[in-house]
Coordinates of C-alpha atoms in Angstrom, one line a residue:
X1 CA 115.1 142.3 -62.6
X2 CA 111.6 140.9 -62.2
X3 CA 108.8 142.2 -63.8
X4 CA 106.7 144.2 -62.0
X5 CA 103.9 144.7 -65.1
X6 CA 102.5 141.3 -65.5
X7 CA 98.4 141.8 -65.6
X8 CA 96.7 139.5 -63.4
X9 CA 94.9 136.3 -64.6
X10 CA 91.4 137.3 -65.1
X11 CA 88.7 134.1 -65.2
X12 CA 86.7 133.5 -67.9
X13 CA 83.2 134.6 -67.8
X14 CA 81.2 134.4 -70.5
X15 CA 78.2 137.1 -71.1
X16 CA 74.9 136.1 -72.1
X17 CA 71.3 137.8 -72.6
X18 CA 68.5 138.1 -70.0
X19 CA 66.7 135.2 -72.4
X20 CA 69.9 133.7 -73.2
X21 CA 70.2 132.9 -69.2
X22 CA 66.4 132.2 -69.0
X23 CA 66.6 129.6 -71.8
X24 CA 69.7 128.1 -70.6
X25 CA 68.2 127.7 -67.0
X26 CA 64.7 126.6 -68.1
X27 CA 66.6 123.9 -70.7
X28 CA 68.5 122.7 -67.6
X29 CA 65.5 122.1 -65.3
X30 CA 62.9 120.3 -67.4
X31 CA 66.3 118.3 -69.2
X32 CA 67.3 117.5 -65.7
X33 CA 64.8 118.3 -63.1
X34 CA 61.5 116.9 -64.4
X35 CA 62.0 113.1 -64.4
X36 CA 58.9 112.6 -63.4
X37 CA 57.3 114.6 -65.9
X38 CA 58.5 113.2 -68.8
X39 CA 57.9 109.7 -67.4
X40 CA 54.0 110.4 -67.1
X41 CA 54.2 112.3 -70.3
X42 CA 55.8 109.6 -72.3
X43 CA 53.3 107.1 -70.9
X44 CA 50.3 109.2 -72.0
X45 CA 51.4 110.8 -75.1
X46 CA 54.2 108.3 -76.1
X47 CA 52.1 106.8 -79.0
X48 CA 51.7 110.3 -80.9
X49 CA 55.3 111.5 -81.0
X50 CA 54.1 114.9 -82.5
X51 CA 51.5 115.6 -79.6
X52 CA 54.0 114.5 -77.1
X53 CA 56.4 117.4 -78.5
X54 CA 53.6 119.8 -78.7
X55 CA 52.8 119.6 -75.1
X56 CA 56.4 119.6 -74.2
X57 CA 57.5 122.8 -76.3
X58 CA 54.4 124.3 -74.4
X59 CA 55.5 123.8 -70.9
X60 CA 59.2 124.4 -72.0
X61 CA 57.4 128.1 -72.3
X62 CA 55.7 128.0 -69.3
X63 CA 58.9 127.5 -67.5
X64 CA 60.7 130.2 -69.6
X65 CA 57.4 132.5 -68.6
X66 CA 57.7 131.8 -65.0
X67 CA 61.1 133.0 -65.1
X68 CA 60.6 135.7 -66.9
X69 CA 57.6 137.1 -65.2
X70 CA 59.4 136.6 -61.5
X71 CA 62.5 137.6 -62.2
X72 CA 63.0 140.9 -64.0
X73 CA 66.2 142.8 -63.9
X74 CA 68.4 141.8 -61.1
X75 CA 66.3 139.5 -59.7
X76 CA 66.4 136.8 -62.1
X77 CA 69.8 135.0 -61.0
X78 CA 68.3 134.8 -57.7
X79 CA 64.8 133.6 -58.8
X80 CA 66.8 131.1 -61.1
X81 CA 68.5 129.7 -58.2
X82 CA 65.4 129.1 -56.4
X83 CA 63.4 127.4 -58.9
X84 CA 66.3 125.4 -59.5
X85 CA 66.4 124.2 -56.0
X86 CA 63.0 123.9 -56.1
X87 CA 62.9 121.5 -58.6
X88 CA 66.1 119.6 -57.5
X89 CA 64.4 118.6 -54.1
X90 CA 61.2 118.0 -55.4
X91 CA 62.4 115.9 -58.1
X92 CA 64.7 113.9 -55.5
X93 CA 61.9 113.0 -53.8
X94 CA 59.7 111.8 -56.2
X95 CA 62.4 109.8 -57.5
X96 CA 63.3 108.2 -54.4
X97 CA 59.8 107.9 -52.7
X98 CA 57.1 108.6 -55.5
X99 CA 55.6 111.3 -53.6
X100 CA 54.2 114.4 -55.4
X101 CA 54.3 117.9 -54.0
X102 CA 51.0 119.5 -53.6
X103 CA 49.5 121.3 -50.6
X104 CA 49.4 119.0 -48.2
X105 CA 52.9 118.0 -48.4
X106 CA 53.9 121.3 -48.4
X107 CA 51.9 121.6 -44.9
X108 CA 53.8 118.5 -43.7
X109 CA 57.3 120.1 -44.2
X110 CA 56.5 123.3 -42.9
X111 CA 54.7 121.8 -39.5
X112 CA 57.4 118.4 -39.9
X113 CA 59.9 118.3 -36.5
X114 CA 63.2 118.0 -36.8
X115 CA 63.6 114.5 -35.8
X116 CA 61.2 113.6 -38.6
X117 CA 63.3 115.6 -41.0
X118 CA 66.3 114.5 -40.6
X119 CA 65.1 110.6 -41.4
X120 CA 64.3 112.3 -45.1
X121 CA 67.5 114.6 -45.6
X122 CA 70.0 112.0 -45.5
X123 CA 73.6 112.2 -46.6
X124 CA 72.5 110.5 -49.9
X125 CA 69.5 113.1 -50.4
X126 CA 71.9 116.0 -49.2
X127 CA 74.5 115.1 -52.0
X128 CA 72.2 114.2 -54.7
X129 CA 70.2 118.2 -53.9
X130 CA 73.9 119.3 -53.7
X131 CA 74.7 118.0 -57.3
X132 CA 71.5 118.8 -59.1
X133 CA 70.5 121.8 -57.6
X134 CA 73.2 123.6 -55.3
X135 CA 75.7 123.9 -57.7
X136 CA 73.5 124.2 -61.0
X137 CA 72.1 127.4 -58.8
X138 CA 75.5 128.4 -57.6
X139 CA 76.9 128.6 -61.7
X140 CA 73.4 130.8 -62.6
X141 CA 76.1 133.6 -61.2
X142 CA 78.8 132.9 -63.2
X143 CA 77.9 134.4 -66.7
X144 CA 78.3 137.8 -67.3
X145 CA 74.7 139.5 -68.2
X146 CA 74.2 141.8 -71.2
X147 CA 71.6 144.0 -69.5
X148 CA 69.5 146.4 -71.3
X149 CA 69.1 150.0 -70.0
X150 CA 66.3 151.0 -67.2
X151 CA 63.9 152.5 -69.9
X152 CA 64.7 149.7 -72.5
X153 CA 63.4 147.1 -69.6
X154 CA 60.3 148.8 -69.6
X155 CA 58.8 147.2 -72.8
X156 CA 61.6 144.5 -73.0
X157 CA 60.4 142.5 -69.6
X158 CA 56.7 142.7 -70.5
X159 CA 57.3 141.7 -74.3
X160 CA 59.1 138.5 -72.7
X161 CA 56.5 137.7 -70.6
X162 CA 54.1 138.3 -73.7
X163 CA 56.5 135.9 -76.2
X164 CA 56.8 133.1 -74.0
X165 CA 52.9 133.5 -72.9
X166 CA 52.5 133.1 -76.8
X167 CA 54.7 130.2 -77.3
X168 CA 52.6 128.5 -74.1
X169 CA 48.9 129.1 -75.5
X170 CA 49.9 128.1 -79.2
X171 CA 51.5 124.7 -78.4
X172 CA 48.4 124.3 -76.1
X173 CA 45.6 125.5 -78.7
X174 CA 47.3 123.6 -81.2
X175 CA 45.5 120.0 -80.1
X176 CA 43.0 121.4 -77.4
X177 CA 40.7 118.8 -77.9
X178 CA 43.7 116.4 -76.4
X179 CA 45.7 118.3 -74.3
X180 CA 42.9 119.6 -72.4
X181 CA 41.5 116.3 -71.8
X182 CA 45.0 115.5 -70.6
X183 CA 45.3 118.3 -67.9
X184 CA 41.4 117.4 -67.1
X185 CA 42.0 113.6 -66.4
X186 CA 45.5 113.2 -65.9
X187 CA 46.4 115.2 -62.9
X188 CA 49.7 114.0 -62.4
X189 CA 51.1 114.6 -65.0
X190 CA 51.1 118.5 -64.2
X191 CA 51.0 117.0 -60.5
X192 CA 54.7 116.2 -61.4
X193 CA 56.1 119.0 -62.9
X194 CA 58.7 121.0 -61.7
X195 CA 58.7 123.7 -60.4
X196 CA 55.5 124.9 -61.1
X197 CA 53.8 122.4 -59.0
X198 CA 55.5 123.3 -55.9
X199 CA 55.2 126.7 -56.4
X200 CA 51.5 126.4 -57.2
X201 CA 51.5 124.4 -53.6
X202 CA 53.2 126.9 -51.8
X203 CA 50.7 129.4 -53.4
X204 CA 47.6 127.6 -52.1
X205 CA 49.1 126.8 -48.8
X206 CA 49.8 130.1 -47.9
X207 CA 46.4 131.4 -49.3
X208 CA 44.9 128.7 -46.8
X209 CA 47.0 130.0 -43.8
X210 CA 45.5 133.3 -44.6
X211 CA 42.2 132.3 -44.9
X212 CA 42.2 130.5 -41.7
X213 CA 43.8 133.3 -39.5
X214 CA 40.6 134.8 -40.0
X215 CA 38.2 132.3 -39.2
X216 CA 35.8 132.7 -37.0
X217 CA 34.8 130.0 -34.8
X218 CA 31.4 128.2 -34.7
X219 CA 30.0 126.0 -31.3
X220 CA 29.8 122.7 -32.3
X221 CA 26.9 120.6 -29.9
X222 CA 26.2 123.3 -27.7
X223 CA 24.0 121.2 -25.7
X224 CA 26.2 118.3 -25.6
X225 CA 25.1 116.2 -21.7
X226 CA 25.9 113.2 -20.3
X227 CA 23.6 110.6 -21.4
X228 CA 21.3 108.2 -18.6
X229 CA 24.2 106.2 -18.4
X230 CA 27.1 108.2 -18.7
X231 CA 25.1 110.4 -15.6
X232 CA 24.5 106.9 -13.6
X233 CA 27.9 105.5 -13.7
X234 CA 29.7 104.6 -10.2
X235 CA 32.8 105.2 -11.4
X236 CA 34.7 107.6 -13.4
X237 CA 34.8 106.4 -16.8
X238 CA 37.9 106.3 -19.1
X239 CA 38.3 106.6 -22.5
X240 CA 42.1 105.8 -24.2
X241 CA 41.6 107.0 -27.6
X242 CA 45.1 105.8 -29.6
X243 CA 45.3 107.9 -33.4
X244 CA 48.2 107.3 -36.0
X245 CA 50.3 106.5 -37.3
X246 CA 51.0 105.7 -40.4
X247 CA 49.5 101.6 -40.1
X248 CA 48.1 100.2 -43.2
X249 CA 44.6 97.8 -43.3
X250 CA 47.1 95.2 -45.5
X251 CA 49.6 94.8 -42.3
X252 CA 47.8 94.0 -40.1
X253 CA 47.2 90.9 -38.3
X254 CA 43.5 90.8 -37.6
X255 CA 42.6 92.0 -41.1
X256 CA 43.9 88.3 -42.4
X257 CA 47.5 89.3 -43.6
X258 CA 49.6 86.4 -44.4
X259 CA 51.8 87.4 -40.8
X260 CA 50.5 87.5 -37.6
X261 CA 51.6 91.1 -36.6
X262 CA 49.2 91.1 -34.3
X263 CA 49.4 88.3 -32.3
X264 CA 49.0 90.4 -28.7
X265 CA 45.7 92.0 -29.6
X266 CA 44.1 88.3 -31.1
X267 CA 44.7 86.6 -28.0
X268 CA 42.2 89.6 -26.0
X269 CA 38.3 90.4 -26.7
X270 CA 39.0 93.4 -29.4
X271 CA 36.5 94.2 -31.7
X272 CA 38.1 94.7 -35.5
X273 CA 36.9 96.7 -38.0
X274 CA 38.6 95.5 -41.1
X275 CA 37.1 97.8 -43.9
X276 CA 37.8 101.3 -42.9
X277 CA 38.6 104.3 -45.0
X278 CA 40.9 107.4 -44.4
X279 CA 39.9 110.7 -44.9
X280 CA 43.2 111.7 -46.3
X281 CA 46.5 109.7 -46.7
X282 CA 48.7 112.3 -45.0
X283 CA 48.4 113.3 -40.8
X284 CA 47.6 117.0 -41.5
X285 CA 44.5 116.2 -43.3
X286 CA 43.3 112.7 -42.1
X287 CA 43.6 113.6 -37.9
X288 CA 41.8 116.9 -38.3
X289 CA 39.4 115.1 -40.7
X290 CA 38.5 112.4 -38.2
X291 CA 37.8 114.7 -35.0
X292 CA 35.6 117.0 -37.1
X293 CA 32.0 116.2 -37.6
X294 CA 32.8 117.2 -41.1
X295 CA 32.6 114.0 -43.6
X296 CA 35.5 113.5 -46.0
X297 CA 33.5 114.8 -48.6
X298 CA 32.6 117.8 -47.1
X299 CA 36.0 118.1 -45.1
X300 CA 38.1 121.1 -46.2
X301 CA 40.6 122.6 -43.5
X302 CA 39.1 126.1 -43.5
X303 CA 35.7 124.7 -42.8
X304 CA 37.7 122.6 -39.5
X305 CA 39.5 125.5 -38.6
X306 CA 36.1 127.3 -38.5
X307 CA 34.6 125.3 -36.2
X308 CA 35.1 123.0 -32.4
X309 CA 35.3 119.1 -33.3
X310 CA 34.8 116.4 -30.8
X311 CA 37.2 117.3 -28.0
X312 CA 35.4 121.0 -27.4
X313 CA 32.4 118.4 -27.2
X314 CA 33.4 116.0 -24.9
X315 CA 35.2 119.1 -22.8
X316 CA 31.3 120.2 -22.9
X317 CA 29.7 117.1 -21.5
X318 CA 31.7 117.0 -18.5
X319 CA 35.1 115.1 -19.4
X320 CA 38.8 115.9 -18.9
X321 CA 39.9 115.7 -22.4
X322 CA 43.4 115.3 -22.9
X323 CA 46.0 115.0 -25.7
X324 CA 49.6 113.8 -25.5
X325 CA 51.9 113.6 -28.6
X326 CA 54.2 111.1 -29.5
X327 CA 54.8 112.7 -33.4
X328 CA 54.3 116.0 -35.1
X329 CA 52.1 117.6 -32.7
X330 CA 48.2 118.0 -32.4
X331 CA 47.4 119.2 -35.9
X332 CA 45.5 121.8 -34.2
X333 CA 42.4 119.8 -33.0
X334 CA 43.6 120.0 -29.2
X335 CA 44.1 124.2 -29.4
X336 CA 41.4 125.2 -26.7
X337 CA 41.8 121.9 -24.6
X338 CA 45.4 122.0 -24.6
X339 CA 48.1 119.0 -25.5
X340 CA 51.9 118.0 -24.1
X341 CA 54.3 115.9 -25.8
X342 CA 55.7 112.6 -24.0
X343 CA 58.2 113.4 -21.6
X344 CA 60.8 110.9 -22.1
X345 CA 61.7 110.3 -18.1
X346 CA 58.2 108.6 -18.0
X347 CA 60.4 105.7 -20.3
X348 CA 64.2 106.2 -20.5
X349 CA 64.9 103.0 -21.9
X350 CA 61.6 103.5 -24.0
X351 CA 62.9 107.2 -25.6
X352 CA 66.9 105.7 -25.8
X353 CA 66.8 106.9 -28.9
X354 CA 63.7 108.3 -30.2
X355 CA 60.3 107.6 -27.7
X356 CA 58.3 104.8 -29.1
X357 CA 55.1 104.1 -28.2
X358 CA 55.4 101.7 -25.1
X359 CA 56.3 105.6 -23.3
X360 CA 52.7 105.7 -23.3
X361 CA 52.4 102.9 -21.0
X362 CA 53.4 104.7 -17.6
X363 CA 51.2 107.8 -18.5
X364 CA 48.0 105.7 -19.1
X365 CA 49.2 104.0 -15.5
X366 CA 49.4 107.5 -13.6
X367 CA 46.1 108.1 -15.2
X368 CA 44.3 105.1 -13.9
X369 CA 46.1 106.0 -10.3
X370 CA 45.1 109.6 -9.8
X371 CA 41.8 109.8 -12.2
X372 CA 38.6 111.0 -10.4
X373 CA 37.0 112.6 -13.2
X374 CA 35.5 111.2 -16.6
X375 CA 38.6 111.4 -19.1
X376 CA 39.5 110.8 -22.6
X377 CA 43.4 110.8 -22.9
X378 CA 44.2 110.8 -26.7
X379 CA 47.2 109.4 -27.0
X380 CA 49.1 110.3 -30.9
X381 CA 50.9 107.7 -31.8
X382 CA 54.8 107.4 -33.7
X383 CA 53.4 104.1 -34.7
X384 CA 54.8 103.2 -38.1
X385 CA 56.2 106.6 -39.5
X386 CA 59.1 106.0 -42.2
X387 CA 61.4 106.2 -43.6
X388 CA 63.1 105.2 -39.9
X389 CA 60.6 102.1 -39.3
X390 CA 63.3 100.5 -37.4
X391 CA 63.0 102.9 -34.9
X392 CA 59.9 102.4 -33.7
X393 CA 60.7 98.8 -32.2
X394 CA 63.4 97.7 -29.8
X395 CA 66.1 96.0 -32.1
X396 CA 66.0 92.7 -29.8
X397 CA 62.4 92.5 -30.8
X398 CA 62.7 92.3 -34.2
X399 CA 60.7 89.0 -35.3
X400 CA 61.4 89.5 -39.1
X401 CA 64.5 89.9 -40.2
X402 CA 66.6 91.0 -42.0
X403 CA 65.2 94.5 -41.1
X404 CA 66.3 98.0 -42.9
X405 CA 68.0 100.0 -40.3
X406 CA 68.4 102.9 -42.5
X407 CA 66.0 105.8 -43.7
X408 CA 67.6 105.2 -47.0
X409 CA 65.6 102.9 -49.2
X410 CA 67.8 102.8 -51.5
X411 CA 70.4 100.7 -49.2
X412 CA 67.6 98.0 -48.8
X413 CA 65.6 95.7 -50.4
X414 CA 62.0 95.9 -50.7
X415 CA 61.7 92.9 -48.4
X416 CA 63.5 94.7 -45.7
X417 CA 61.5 97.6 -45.5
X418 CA 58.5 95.0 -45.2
X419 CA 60.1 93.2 -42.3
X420 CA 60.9 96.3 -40.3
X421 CA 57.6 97.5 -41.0
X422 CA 56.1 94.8 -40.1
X423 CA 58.2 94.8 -36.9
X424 CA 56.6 98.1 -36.2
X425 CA 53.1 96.9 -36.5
X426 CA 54.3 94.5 -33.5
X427 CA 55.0 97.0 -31.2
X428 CA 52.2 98.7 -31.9
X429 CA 50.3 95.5 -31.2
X430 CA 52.3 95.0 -27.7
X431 CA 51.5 98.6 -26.6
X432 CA 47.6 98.3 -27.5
X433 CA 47.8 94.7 -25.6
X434 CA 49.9 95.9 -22.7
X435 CA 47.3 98.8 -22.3
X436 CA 44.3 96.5 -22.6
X437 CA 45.7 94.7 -19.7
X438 CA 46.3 97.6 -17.5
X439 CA 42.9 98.8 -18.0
X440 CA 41.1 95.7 -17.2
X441 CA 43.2 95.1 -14.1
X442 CA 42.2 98.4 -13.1
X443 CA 39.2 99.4 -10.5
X444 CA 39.5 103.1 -10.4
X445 CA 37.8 103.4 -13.6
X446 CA 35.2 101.9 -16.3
X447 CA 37.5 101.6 -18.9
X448 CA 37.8 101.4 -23.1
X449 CA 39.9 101.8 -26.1
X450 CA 40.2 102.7 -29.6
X451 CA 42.7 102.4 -32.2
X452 CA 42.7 104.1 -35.3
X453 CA 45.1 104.5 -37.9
X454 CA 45.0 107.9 -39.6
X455 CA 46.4 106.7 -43.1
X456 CA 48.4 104.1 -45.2
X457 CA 51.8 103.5 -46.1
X458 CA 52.9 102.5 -49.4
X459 CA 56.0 99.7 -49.5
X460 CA 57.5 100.1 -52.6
X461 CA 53.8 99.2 -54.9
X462 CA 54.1 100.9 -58.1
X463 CA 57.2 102.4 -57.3
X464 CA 55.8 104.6 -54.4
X465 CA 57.3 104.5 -50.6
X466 CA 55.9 106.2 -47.5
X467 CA 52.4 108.1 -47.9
X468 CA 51.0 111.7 -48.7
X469 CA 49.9 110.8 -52.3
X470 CA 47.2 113.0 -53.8
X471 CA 43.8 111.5 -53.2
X472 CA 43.0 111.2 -56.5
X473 CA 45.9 109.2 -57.0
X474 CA 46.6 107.2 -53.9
X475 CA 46.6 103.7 -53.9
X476 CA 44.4 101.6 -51.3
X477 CA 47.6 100.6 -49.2
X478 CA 47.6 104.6 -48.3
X479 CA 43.9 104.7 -47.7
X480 CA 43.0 101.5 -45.8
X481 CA 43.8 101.7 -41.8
X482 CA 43.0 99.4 -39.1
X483 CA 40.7 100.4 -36.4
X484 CA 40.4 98.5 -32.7
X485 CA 37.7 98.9 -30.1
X486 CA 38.2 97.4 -26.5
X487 CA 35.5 97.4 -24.1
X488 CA 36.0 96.6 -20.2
X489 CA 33.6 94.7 -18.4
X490 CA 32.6 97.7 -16.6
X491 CA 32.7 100.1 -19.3
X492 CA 30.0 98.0 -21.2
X493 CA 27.8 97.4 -18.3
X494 CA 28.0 100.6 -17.1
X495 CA 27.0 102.0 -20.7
X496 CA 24.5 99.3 -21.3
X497 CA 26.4 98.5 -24.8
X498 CA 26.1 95.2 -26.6
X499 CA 29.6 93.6 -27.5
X500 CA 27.6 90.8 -29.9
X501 CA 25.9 93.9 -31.6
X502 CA 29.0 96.0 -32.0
X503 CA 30.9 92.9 -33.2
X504 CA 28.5 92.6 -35.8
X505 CA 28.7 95.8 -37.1
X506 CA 32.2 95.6 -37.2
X507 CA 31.9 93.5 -40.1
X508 CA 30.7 96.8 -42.1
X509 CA 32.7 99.1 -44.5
X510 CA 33.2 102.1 -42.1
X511 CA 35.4 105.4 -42.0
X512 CA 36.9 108.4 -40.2
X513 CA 33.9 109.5 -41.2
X514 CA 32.6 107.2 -38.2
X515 CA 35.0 108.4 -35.2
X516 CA 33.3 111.8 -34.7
X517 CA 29.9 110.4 -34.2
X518 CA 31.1 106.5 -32.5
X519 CA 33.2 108.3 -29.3
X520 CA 30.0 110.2 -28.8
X521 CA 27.6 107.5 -29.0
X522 CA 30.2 105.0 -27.1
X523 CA 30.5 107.7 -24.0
X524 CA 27.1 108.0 -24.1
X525 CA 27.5 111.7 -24.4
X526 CA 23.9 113.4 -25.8
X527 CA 23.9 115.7 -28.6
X528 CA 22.4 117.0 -31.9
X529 CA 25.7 117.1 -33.4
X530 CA 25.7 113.1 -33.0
X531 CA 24.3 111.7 -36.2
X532 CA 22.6 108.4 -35.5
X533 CA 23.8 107.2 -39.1
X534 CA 27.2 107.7 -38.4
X535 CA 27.4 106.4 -35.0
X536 CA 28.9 102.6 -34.8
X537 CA 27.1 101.9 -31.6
X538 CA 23.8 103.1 -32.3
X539 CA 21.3 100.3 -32.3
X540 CA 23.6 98.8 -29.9
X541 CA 22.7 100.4 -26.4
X542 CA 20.3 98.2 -23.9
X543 CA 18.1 101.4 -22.6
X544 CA 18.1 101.5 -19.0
X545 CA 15.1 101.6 -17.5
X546 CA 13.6 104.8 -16.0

């Protein structure tokens, strides 16, 4: 007969305490999850083994305290589960790019598209977030937890909070003097821990977001007017105003780099500006930054939000401003004049894949074709935006090879990524030409145009790839972009400018500071909210005569 009483196999869980689960969790995310952390820590406290353990012990407690002050009760295997994955995705993408998670890169993934996404979550970042922080999470189920009763949880989760608060302050207090020096002047260190740093980001973001719902908005050049000449011209002047993306000063062709990647633009009349800063090293800081009459050092984005920038002005004076996005969207500069994104039937064969830039081309055409009003078109760039650099080029143009033609670094060598960088830089050089061409063939319009890179790129320097590094950390290949003026024959006789004078202020350290006040002063558009100081072209103007 069979036996019908056999119990049924029962798996092993084991049962630990609420701080039995909290130290087992915090052990496995600064043992595994803080490789950064310890790297900057061993390089600035290596030489005193007994600070370096100090400091260590306290942020061991903060991470205990963390867990213990956010999850209480029942929710602490599902706050453990987040700040593991937390820290497993942050930590895999400082390790495989260098970046650091503050703010500003928090505002890039949550206002990131999918397409740009998707170049960063690839299969090798999926498994490696899977194997450090998916299943880690998943096993924060498994154990069994001895809870205490409702009324013992009333002193016991506040006593917790207390101990490891204790444990925090003492390992801190215990070399002040030097760990507060360290937290003063070494910014990344805490910069790079996990996952308090992303938390703290998240935390300011969404106070920021708050903060800027309700703003309320300020008139920037109310009496903005065209100037004598902008008034006097015979025809209707255009302005193609190119921004982004992501081209570095030390790439590029005209700024004396050892390639010629810019070949197109040498062989026409451009006016280079070789020396020129960026407000910020990531788009949603540095395109906001350069519209707004706001210097870097008095740029914040509650103070942008707060007020127009330079396409309310130039909607003001008279022109038909208009934005059209080839990346991540407007950054909220074009709210009240409005933007598009390409539309890829303008270029089939341009947006095969993903658009790059030569779609511009036929919209700048249509432009010149039906314009009978004074117009900017600002036209926001794909440019050079990694990790998928060899997407932003046709492959059969590729003039340095062997090119990476994968948004994994690690597949490639360094010299790769260079060369299909660099390829990119070409393309951006052929659209800038190609529209140079078109606008000087043109007679429907006195015609100019500006480049200018919003922000760097780092290649691999120092261990760092793509951009987004805090400013106080971010090396000059993130905060050195090229910038490109083109003025048509018209254009400058019609606004009385001096090509000679411009060219020689060229030479000149400028900025992003600069843009704000330059388009102004270049459209000859009259304002108080033009500062003089700021403006490239002033001085360079032939007055006409009254």
């Amino acid at each position: 007969m069979t036996d019908t009483n056999i119990a049924p196999v029962r798996l092993f869980r084991p049962t630990l305490s609420q701080l039995g689960l909290n130290l087992a969790v915090a052990s496995y995310i600064m043992a595994a999850l803080n490789t950064g952390f310890w790297q900057r820590l061993a390089d600035i406290l290596g030489d005193s083994p007994a600070r370096m353990a100090l400091f260590a012990l306290a942020i061991f407690a903060l991470t205990v305290l963390t867990l213990e002050f956010f999850g209480p009760g029942r929710l602490q295997k599902p706050v453990a589960a987040a700040l593991i994955l937390i820290a497993a995705a942050a930590n895999h993408f400082e390790q495989s790019f260098g970046v650091l998670i503050d703010r500003e890169m928090v505002r890039n993934v949550f206002e990131t598209t999918v397409t740009e996404s998707r170049h960063l979550v690839t299969p090798a970042a999926a498994g490696t977030i899977v194997l450090t922080g998916v299943l880690p999470a998943a096993l924060v189920f498994w154990p069994r937890i001895d809870r205490v009763s409702r009324w013992h949880h009333l002193w016991r989760w506040p006593l917790g909070v207390a101990l490891s608060f204790a444990v925090l302050a003492g390992g801190l207090f215990a070399d002040f003097k030097t760990f507060s020096a360290v937290l003063r002047e070494r910014k990344e260190l805490m910069a790079s821990y996990q996952p308090g740093a992303t938390i703290g980001a998240l935390a300011r973001y969404g106070k920021q977001q708050f903060a800027a719902e309700a703003a309320v908005l300020h008139p920037v050049g109310p009496d903005a007017r065209p100037g004598p000449h902008l008034a006097g011209a015979e025809k209707p002047v255009l302005l193609v105003l190119f921004v982004g993306e992501t081209l570095r000063a030390q790439n590029f062709g005209l700024n004396g780099y050892a390639r010629d990647t810019t070949p197109e633009l040498a062989r026409r009349e451009v006016i280079n500006f070789p020396d020129v800063g960026a407000c910020g090293t990531s788009t949603a800081v540095s395109l906001p930054c350069m519209f707004s009459p706001l210097a870097q050092a008095g740029y914040s984005r509650d103070r942008f939000l707060s007020q127009e920038n330079l396409l309310d002005v130039l909607a003001r004076a008279g022109f038909a401003v208009r934005w059209v996005d080839n990346n991540t969207g407007d950054q909220k500069i074009a709210t009240r004049t409005g933007w598009d994104r390409v539309d890829a039937t303008l270029d089939p064969e341009a947006c095969a894949v993903e658009c790059t830039d030569r779609v511009f081309l036929p919209l700048i055409e249509r432009t010149l074709d039906t314009i009978t009003q004074d117009t900017v078109l600002v036209l926001h760039m794909i440019g050079n935006h990694g990790p998928a650099y060899f997407l932003r080029y046709p492959q059969d143009q590729a003039v340095f090879t062997p090119d990476c033609r994968t948004a994994e670094f690690a597949k490639c060598e360094v010299a790769g990524i260079v060369n299909a960088y660099d390829n990119a830089v070409l393309e951006t050089d052929r659209v800038l030409a190609r529209t140079i061409d078109m606008l000087a063939a043109s007679d429907k319009a006195d015609a100019a145009m500006v480049f200018l890179s919003d922000h760097g790129e780092s290649l691999g320097e120092g261990g760092l790839y793509l951009h987004a590094a805090p400013l106080f950390m971010a090396p000059e290949t993130q905060t050195r972009v090229p910038m490109v003026m083109w003025l048509g024959e018209g254009f400058r006789r019609t606004m009385g400018l001096d090509a000679a004078c411009l060219g020689d202020k060229a030479r000149a350290p400028a900025s992003h500071d600069n843009l704000f006040h330059s388009i102004l002063g270049l459209l000859d558009v009259t304002t108080t909210a033009r500062d003089p100081a700021l403006d490239l072209t002033d001085g360079c103007r032939i007055q006409r005569a009254s």
